[in-house]
Coordinates of C-alpha atoms in Angstrom, one line a residue:
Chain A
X1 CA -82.3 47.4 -0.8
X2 CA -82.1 43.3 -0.8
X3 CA -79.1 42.0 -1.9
X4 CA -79.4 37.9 -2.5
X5 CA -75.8 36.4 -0.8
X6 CA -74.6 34.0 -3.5
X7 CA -72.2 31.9 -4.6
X8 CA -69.4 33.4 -6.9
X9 CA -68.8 31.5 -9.8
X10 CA -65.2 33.4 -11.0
X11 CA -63.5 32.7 -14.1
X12 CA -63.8 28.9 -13.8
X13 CA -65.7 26.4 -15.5
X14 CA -65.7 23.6 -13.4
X15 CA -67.9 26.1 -10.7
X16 CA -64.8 26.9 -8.6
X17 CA -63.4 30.5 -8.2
X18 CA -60.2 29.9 -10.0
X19 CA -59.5 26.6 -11.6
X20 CA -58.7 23.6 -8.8
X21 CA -55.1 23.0 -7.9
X22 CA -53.8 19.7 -7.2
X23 CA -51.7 19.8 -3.9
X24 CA -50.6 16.8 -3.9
X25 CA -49.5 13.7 -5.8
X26 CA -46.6 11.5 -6.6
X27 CA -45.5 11.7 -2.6
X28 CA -48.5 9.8 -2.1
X29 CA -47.6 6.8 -4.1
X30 CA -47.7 3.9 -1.9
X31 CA -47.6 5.9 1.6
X32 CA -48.5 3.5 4.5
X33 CA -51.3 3.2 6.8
X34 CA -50.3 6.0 9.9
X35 CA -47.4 7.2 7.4
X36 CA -47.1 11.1 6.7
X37 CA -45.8 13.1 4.0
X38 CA -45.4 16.4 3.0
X39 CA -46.1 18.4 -0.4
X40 CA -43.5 19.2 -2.9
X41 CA -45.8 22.1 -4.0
X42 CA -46.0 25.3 -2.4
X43 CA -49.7 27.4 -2.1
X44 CA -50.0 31.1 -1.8
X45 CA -53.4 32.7 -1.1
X46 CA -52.7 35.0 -4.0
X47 CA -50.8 33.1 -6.3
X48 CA -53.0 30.0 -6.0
X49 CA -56.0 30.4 -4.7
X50 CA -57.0 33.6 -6.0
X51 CA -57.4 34.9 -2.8
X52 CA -60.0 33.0 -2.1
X53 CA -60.9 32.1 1.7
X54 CA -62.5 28.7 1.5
X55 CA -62.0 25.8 -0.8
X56 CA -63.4 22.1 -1.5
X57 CA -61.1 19.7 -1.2
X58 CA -61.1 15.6 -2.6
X59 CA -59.2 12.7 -2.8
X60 CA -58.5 10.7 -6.3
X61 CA -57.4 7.7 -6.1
X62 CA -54.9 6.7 -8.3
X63 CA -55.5 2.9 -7.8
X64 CA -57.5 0.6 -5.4
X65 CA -57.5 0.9 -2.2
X66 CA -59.9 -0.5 0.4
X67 CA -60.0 1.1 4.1
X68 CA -60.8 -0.1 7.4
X69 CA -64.2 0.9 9.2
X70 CA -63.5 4.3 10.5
X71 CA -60.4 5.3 8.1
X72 CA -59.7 8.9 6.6
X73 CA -57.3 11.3 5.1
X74 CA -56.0 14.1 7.6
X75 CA -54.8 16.8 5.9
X76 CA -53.1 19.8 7.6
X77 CA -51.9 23.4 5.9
X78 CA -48.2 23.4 7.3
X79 CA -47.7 27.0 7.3
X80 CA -44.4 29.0 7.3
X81 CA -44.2 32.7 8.6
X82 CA -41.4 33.7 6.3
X83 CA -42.9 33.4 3.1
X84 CA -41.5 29.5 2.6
X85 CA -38.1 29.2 3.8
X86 CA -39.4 27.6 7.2
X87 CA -42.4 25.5 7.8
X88 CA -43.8 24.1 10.9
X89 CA -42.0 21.0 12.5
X90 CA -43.4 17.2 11.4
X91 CA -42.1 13.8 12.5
X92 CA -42.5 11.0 10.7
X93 CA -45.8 9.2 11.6
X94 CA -46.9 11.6 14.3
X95 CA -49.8 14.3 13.6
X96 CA -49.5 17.9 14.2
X97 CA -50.3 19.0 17.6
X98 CA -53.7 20.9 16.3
X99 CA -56.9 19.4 14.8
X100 CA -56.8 18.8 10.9
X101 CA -57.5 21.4 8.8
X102 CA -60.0 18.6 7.4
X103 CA -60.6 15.3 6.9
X104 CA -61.4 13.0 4.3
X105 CA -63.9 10.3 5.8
X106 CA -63.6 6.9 3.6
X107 CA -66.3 3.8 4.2
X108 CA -65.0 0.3 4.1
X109 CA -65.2 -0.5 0.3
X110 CA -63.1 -1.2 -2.4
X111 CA -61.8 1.8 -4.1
X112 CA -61.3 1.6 -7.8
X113 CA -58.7 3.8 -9.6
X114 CA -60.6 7.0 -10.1
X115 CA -62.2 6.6 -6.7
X116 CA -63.2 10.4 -5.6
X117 CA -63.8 11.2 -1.7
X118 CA -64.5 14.8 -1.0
X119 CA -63.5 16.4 2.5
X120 CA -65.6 16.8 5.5
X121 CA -67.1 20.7 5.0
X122 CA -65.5 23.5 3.9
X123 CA -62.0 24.5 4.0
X124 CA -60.6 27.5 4.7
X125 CA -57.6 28.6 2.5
X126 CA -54.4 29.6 4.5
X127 CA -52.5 32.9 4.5
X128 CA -49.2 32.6 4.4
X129 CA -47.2 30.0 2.2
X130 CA -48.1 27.0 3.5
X131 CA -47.6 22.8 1.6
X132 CA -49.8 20.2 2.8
X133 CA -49.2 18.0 5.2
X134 CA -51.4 14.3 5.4
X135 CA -51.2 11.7 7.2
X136 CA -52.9 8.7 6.0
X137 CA -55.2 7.0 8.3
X138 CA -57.4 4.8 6.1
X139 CA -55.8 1.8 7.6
X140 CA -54.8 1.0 4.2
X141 CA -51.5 1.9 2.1
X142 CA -52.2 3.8 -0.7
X143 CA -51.7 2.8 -4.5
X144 CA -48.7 2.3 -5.9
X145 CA -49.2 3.3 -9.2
X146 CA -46.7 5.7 -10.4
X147 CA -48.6 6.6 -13.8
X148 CA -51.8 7.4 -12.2
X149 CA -51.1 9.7 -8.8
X150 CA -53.7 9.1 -6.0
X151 CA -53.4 12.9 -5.4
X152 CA -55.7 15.5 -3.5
X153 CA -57.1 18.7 -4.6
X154 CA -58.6 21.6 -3.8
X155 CA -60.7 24.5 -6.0
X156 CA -61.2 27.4 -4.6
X157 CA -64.8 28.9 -3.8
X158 CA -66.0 31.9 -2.7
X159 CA -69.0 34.0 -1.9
X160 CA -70.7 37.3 -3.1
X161 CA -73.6 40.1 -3.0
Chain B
X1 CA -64.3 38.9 10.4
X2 CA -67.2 39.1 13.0
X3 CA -68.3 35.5 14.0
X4 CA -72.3 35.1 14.6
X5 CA -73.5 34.2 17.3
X6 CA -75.9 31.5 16.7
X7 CA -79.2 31.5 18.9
X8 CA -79.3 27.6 18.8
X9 CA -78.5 24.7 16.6
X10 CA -80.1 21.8 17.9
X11 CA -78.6 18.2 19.0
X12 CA -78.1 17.6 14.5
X13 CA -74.2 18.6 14.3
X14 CA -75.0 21.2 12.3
X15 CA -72.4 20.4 9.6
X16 CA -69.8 18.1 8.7
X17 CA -66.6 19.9 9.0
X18 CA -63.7 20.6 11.7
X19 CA -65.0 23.1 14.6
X20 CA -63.1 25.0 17.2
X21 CA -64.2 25.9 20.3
X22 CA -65.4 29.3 21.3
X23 CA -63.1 29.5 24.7
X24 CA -65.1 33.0 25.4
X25 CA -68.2 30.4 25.7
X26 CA -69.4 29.5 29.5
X27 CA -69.7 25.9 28.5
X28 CA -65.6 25.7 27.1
X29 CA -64.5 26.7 31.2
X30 CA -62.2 23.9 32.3
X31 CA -63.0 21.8 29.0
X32 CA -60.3 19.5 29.0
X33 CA -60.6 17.1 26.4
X34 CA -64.0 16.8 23.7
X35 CA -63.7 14.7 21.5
X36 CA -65.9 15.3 19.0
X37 CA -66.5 13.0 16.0
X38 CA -66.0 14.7 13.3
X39 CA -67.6 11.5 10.7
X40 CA -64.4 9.4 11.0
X41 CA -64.2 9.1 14.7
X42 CA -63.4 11.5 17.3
X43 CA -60.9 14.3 17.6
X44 CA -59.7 16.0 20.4
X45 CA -60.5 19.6 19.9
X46 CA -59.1 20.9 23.1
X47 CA -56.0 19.4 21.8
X48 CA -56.2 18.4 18.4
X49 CA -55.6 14.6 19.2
X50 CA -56.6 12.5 16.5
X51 CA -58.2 9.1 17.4
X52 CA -57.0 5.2 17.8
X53 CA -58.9 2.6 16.6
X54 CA -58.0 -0.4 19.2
X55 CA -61.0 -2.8 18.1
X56 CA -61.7 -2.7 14.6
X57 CA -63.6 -5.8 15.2
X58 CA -66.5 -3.2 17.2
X59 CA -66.6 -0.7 14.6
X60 CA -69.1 -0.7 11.6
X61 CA -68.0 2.0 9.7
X62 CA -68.9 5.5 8.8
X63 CA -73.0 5.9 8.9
X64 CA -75.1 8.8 8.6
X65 CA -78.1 9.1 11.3
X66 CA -80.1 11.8 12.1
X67 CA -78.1 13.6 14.3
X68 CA -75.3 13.5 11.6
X69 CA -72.2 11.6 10.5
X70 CA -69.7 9.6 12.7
X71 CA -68.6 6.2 13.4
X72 CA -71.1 3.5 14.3
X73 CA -70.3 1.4 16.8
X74 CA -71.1 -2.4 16.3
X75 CA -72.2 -4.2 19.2
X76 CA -72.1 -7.9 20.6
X77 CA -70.1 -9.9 22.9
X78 CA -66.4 -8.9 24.1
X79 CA -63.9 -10.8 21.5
X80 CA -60.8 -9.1 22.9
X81 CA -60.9 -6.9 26.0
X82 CA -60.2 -3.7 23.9
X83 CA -62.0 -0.5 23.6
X84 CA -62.9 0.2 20.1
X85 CA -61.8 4.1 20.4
X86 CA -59.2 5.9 22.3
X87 CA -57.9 9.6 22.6
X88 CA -54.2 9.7 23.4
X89 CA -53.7 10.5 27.2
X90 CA -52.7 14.1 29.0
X91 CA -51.8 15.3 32.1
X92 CA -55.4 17.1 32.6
X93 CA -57.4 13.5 31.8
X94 CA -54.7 11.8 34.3
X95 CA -55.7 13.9 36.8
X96 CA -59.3 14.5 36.4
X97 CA -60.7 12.4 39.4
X98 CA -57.8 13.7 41.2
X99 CA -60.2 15.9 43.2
X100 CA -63.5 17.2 42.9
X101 CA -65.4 19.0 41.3
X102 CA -65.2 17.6 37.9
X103 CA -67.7 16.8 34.9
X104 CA -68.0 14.1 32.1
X105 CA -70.4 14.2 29.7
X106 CA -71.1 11.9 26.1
X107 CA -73.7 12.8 23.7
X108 CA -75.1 9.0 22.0
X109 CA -78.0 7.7 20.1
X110 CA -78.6 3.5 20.6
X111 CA -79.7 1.6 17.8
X112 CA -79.9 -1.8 19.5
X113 CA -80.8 -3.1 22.7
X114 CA -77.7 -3.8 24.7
X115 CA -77.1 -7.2 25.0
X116 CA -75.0 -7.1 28.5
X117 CA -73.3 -3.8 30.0
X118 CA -71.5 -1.4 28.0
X119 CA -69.6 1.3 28.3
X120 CA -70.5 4.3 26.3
X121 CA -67.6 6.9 27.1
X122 CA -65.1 6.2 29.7
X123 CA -61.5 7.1 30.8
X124 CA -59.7 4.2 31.6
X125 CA -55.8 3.0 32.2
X126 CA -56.1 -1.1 31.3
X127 CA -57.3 -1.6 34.9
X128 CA -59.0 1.2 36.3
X129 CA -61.7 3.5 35.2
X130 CA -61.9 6.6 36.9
X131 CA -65.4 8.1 35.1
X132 CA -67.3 6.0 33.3
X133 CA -70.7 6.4 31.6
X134 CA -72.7 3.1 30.6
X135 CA -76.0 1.0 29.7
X136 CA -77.6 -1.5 31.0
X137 CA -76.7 -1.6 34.6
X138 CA -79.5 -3.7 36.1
X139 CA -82.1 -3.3 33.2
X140 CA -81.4 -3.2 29.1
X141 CA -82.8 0.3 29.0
X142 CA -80.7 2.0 32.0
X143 CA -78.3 4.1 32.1
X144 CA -74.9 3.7 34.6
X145 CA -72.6 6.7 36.1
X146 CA -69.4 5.8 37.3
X147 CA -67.2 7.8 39.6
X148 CA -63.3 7.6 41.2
X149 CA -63.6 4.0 39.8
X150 CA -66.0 2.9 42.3
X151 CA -69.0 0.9 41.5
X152 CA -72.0 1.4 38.9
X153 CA -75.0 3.9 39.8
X154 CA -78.0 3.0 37.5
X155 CA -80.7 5.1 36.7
X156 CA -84.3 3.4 37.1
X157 CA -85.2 1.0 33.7
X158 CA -86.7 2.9 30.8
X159 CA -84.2 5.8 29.9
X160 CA -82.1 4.3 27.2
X161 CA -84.3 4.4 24.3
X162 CA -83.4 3.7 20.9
X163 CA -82.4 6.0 18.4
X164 CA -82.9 8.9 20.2
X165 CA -80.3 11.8 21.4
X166 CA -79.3 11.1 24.8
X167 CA -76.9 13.0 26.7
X168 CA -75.3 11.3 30.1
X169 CA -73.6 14.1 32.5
X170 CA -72.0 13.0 35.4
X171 CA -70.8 15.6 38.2
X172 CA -68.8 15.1 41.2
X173 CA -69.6 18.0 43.1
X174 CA -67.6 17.1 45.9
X175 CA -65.4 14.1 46.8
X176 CA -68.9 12.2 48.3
X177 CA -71.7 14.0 46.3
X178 CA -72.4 13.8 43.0
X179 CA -75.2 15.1 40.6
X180 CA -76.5 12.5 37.4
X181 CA -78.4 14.4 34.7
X182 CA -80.1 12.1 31.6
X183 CA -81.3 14.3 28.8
X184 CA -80.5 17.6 30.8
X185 CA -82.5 16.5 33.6
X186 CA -81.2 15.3 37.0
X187 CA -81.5 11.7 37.6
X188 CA -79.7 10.7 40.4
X189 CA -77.7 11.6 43.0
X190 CA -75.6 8.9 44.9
X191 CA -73.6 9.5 47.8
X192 CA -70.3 7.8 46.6
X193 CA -66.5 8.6 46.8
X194 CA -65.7 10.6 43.6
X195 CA -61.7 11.2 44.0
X196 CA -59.3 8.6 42.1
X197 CA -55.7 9.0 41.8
X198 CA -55.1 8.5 37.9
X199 CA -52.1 6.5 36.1
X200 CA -49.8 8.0 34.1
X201 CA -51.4 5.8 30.8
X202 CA -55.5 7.3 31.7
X203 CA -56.9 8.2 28.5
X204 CA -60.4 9.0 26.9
X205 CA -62.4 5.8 25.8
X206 CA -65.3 5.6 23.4
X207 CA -67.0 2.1 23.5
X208 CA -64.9 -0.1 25.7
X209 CA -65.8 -2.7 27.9
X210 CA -63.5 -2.0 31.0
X211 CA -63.9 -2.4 34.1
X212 CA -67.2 -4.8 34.7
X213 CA -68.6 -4.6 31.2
X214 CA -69.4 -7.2 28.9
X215 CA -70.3 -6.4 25.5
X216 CA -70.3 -3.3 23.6
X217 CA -73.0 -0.5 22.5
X218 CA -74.7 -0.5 18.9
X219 CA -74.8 3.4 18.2
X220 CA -73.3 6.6 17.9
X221 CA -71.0 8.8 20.2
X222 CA -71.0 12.3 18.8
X223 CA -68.8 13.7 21.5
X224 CA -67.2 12.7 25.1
X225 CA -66.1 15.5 27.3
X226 CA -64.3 16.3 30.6
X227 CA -64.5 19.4 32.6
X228 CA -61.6 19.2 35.2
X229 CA -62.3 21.6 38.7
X230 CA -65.8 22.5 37.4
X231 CA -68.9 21.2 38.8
X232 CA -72.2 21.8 35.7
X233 CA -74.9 23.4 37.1
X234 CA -78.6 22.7 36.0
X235 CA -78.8 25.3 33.6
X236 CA -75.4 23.8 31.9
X237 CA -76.7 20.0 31.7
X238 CA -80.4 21.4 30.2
X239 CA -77.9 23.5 28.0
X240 CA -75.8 20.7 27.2
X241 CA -78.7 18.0 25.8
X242 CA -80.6 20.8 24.2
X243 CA -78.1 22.6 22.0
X244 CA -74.6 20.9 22.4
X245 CA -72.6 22.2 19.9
X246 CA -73.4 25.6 21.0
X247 CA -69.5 26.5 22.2
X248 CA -68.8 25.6 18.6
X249 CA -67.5 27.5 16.3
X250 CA -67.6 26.0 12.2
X251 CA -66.1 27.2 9.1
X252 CA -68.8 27.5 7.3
X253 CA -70.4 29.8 10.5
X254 CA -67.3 32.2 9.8
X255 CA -67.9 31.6 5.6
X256 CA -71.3 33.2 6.2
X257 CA -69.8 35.7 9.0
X258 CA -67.8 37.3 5.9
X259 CA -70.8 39.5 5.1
X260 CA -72.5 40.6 7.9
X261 CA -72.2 43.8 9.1
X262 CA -71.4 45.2 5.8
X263 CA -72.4 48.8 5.3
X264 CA -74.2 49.8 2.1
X265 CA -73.6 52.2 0.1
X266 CA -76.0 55.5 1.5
X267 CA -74.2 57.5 4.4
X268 CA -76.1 57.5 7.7
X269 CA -75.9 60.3 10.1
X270 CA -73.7 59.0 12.7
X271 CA -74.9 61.4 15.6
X272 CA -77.3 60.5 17.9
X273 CA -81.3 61.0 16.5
X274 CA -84.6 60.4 18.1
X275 CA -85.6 59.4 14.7
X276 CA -85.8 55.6 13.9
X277 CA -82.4 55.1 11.9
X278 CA -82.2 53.0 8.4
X279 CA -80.7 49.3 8.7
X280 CA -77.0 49.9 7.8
X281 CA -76.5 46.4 7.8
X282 CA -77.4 43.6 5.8
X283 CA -78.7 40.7 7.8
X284 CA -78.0 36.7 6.7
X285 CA -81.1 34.6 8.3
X286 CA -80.0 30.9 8.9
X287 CA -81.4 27.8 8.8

């Protein structure tokens, strides 16, 4: 019998699985072009993301900002194998030695506060604890303002028979 | 999770997020760097090395074109003598041209008449250029292969057209022979000396202007790749132009892989039957 493959709509609102969670926010507040940073908050697949594999990720800015031609957000999941005690080495204003987990692609415009960039594709959710790791490469700092986080987010999606 | 196996995707990057490379694909033997643009420039996939802007002055910005999103490059005369792109160095791209067989390979799309010579995708050290792949050699609309830094082999006139998917492979098959393939096709096939002893500092180049170029390209590079010990064959360069993502693997491939395969509900003999069997499976068709 046909079965149509959809999208699940879950218990939120907004068209996300569960409700979106911001994973980042106040550690972005002025962070320099090539500068990186890691979350405060920790994400579990079950406590967070409703176990949901793949997510849809943006960028708000919390004040204006205005790239260079070919700048973007690289955002890694920096996992940890013993349920958040340890995470995976950084170093201050050098990526992770693997691709991005995605990207958020800007174009060379002035960014108002409010400003919303989604990422590149999908994401896909990871499985153990893991914070988020970015590395700003807009070519721009970020905002300063302290009342309005830039942040970035992520809701949850998922699919079903 | 079973991952599909997708027939063929075309020379349109098939979407716009992160892939990883499917090392049990023929193509992914000896990769060492691809550098694929993943709408902000290109990243290393082989080893996640994110790209360095060096001339910002050479870049337009993020565009879409038909053959999807990346950085387009901005033509015109050399301001500084800077490649606009580079991938940070390793010890497989310093050694590349070391000794043959190797393979280099850029996927582009033109959108303006060169002005002068360009280079399209390169490696270079400040001085030297080891591989190098190029336009307008001796005509606006050629195409130029460059081996163990030696000199510039142009195709005839009349191959660089605009806006159009081109694909350059270059092959040294040994340290004199080499194989040129345009669009899959072979091209050329100059007798030069392919084996160059790298510098410590060699590292990928998208859009410089190194070595005896003048200006830059107006266009895209989706993706500049090196094979290290491993000589393409035909088959690989018509492979290569006609579905070049193929030894990709997406996340949204694997989002629609979490469904195959599922069993329904009615129970199946499982012994072996003359009989023509139900579909146990459901099957996803994709565009």
């Amino acid at each position: 019998m046909a079965t149509n493959f959809l999208q699940a709509t879950g218990g939120s609102t907004t068209g996300f699985f569960v409700s979106a969670v911001t994973l980042i926010s106040s550690e972005l507040v002025s962070l320099a072009s090539s500068a990186n940073v890691t979350s405060a908050t920790v994400v579990t697949s079950s406590g967070t993301f409703g176990q949901a594999i793949w997510g849809e990720a943006w960028l708000y800015m919390g004040g204006a900002v205005t790239p260079l031609a070919g700048g973007y957000m690289a955002c890694w999941w920096l996992r940890s194998g013993d349920g958040g005690t340890v995470y995976e080495n950084t170093t201050a204003n050098i990526q992770l030695p693997r691709p991005p987990d995605f990207v958020i692609p800007a174009s060379t415009v002035a960014y108002a506060s409010s400003g919303t960039l989604f990422a590149s594709g999908i994401v896909k959710m990871p499985w153990p604890s893991a914070k988020l790791f970015v590395q700003n490469n807009l070519g721009a700092a970020l905002a300063s303002s302290a009342t309005q986080y830039t942040s970035i987010k992520i809701g949850p999606v998922a699919v079903q028979y | 999770m079973q991952i599909p196996i997708i027939p063929h995707r075309g020379q349109k990057k098939p979407w716009n997020s992160i892939p990883r490379i499917n090392w049990a694909h023929p193509l992914a033997r000896n990769l060492v760097s691809y550098g694929y643009d993943v709408g902000c420039g290109p990243i290393d996939l082989v080893r996640g090395s994110l790209r360095a802007i060096n001339n910002s002055l050479r870049i337009t910005g993020i565009r879409s074109s038909q053959n999807g999103s990346g950085l387009l490059y901005l033509g015109g005369a050399a301001v500084t003598q800077a490649n606009a792109v580079s991938l940070p160095t390793s010890s497989s791209v310093v050694t590349l041209t070391n000794a043959a067989p190797y393979s280099f390979a850029c996927g582009t799309m033109l959108t303006v008449v060169p002005a002068a010579r360009c280079t399209i995708f390169s490696t270079e050290d400040g001085g030297a250029t080891p591989i190098q792949l190029s336009t307008f050699n001796a005509s606006n609309t050629d195409f130029g292969f460059q081996f163990g830094n030696g000199t510039d082999q142009a195709t005839a006139s009349g191959f660089a057209t605009l806006n159009i998917f081109h694909t350059l492979l270059g092959v040294a098959l040994t340290g004199s022979t080499t194989a040129c393939y345009v669009d899959g096709k072979l091209n050329i096939s100059p007798a030069v000396t392919t084996t160059f002893t790298g510098a410590a500092n060699t590292k990928p180049d998208f859009s410089g202007i190194f070595s005896t170029s003048q200006a830059f390209i107006d266009g895209h590079i989706y993706y500049g790749a090196l094979w290290k010990n491993r000589a393409l064959t035909a088959p690989e360069a018509r492979k290569l132009h006609d579905d070049p993502y193929c030894f990709l693997i997406y996340p949204e491939d694997e989002i629609f892989a979490e469904n195959v395969a599922v069993t329904t509900s009615a129970i199946f003999p499982l012994v072996p039957s003359w009989e023509p069997q139900p579909i146990q499976t459901k099957v996803i068709t994709y565009g």
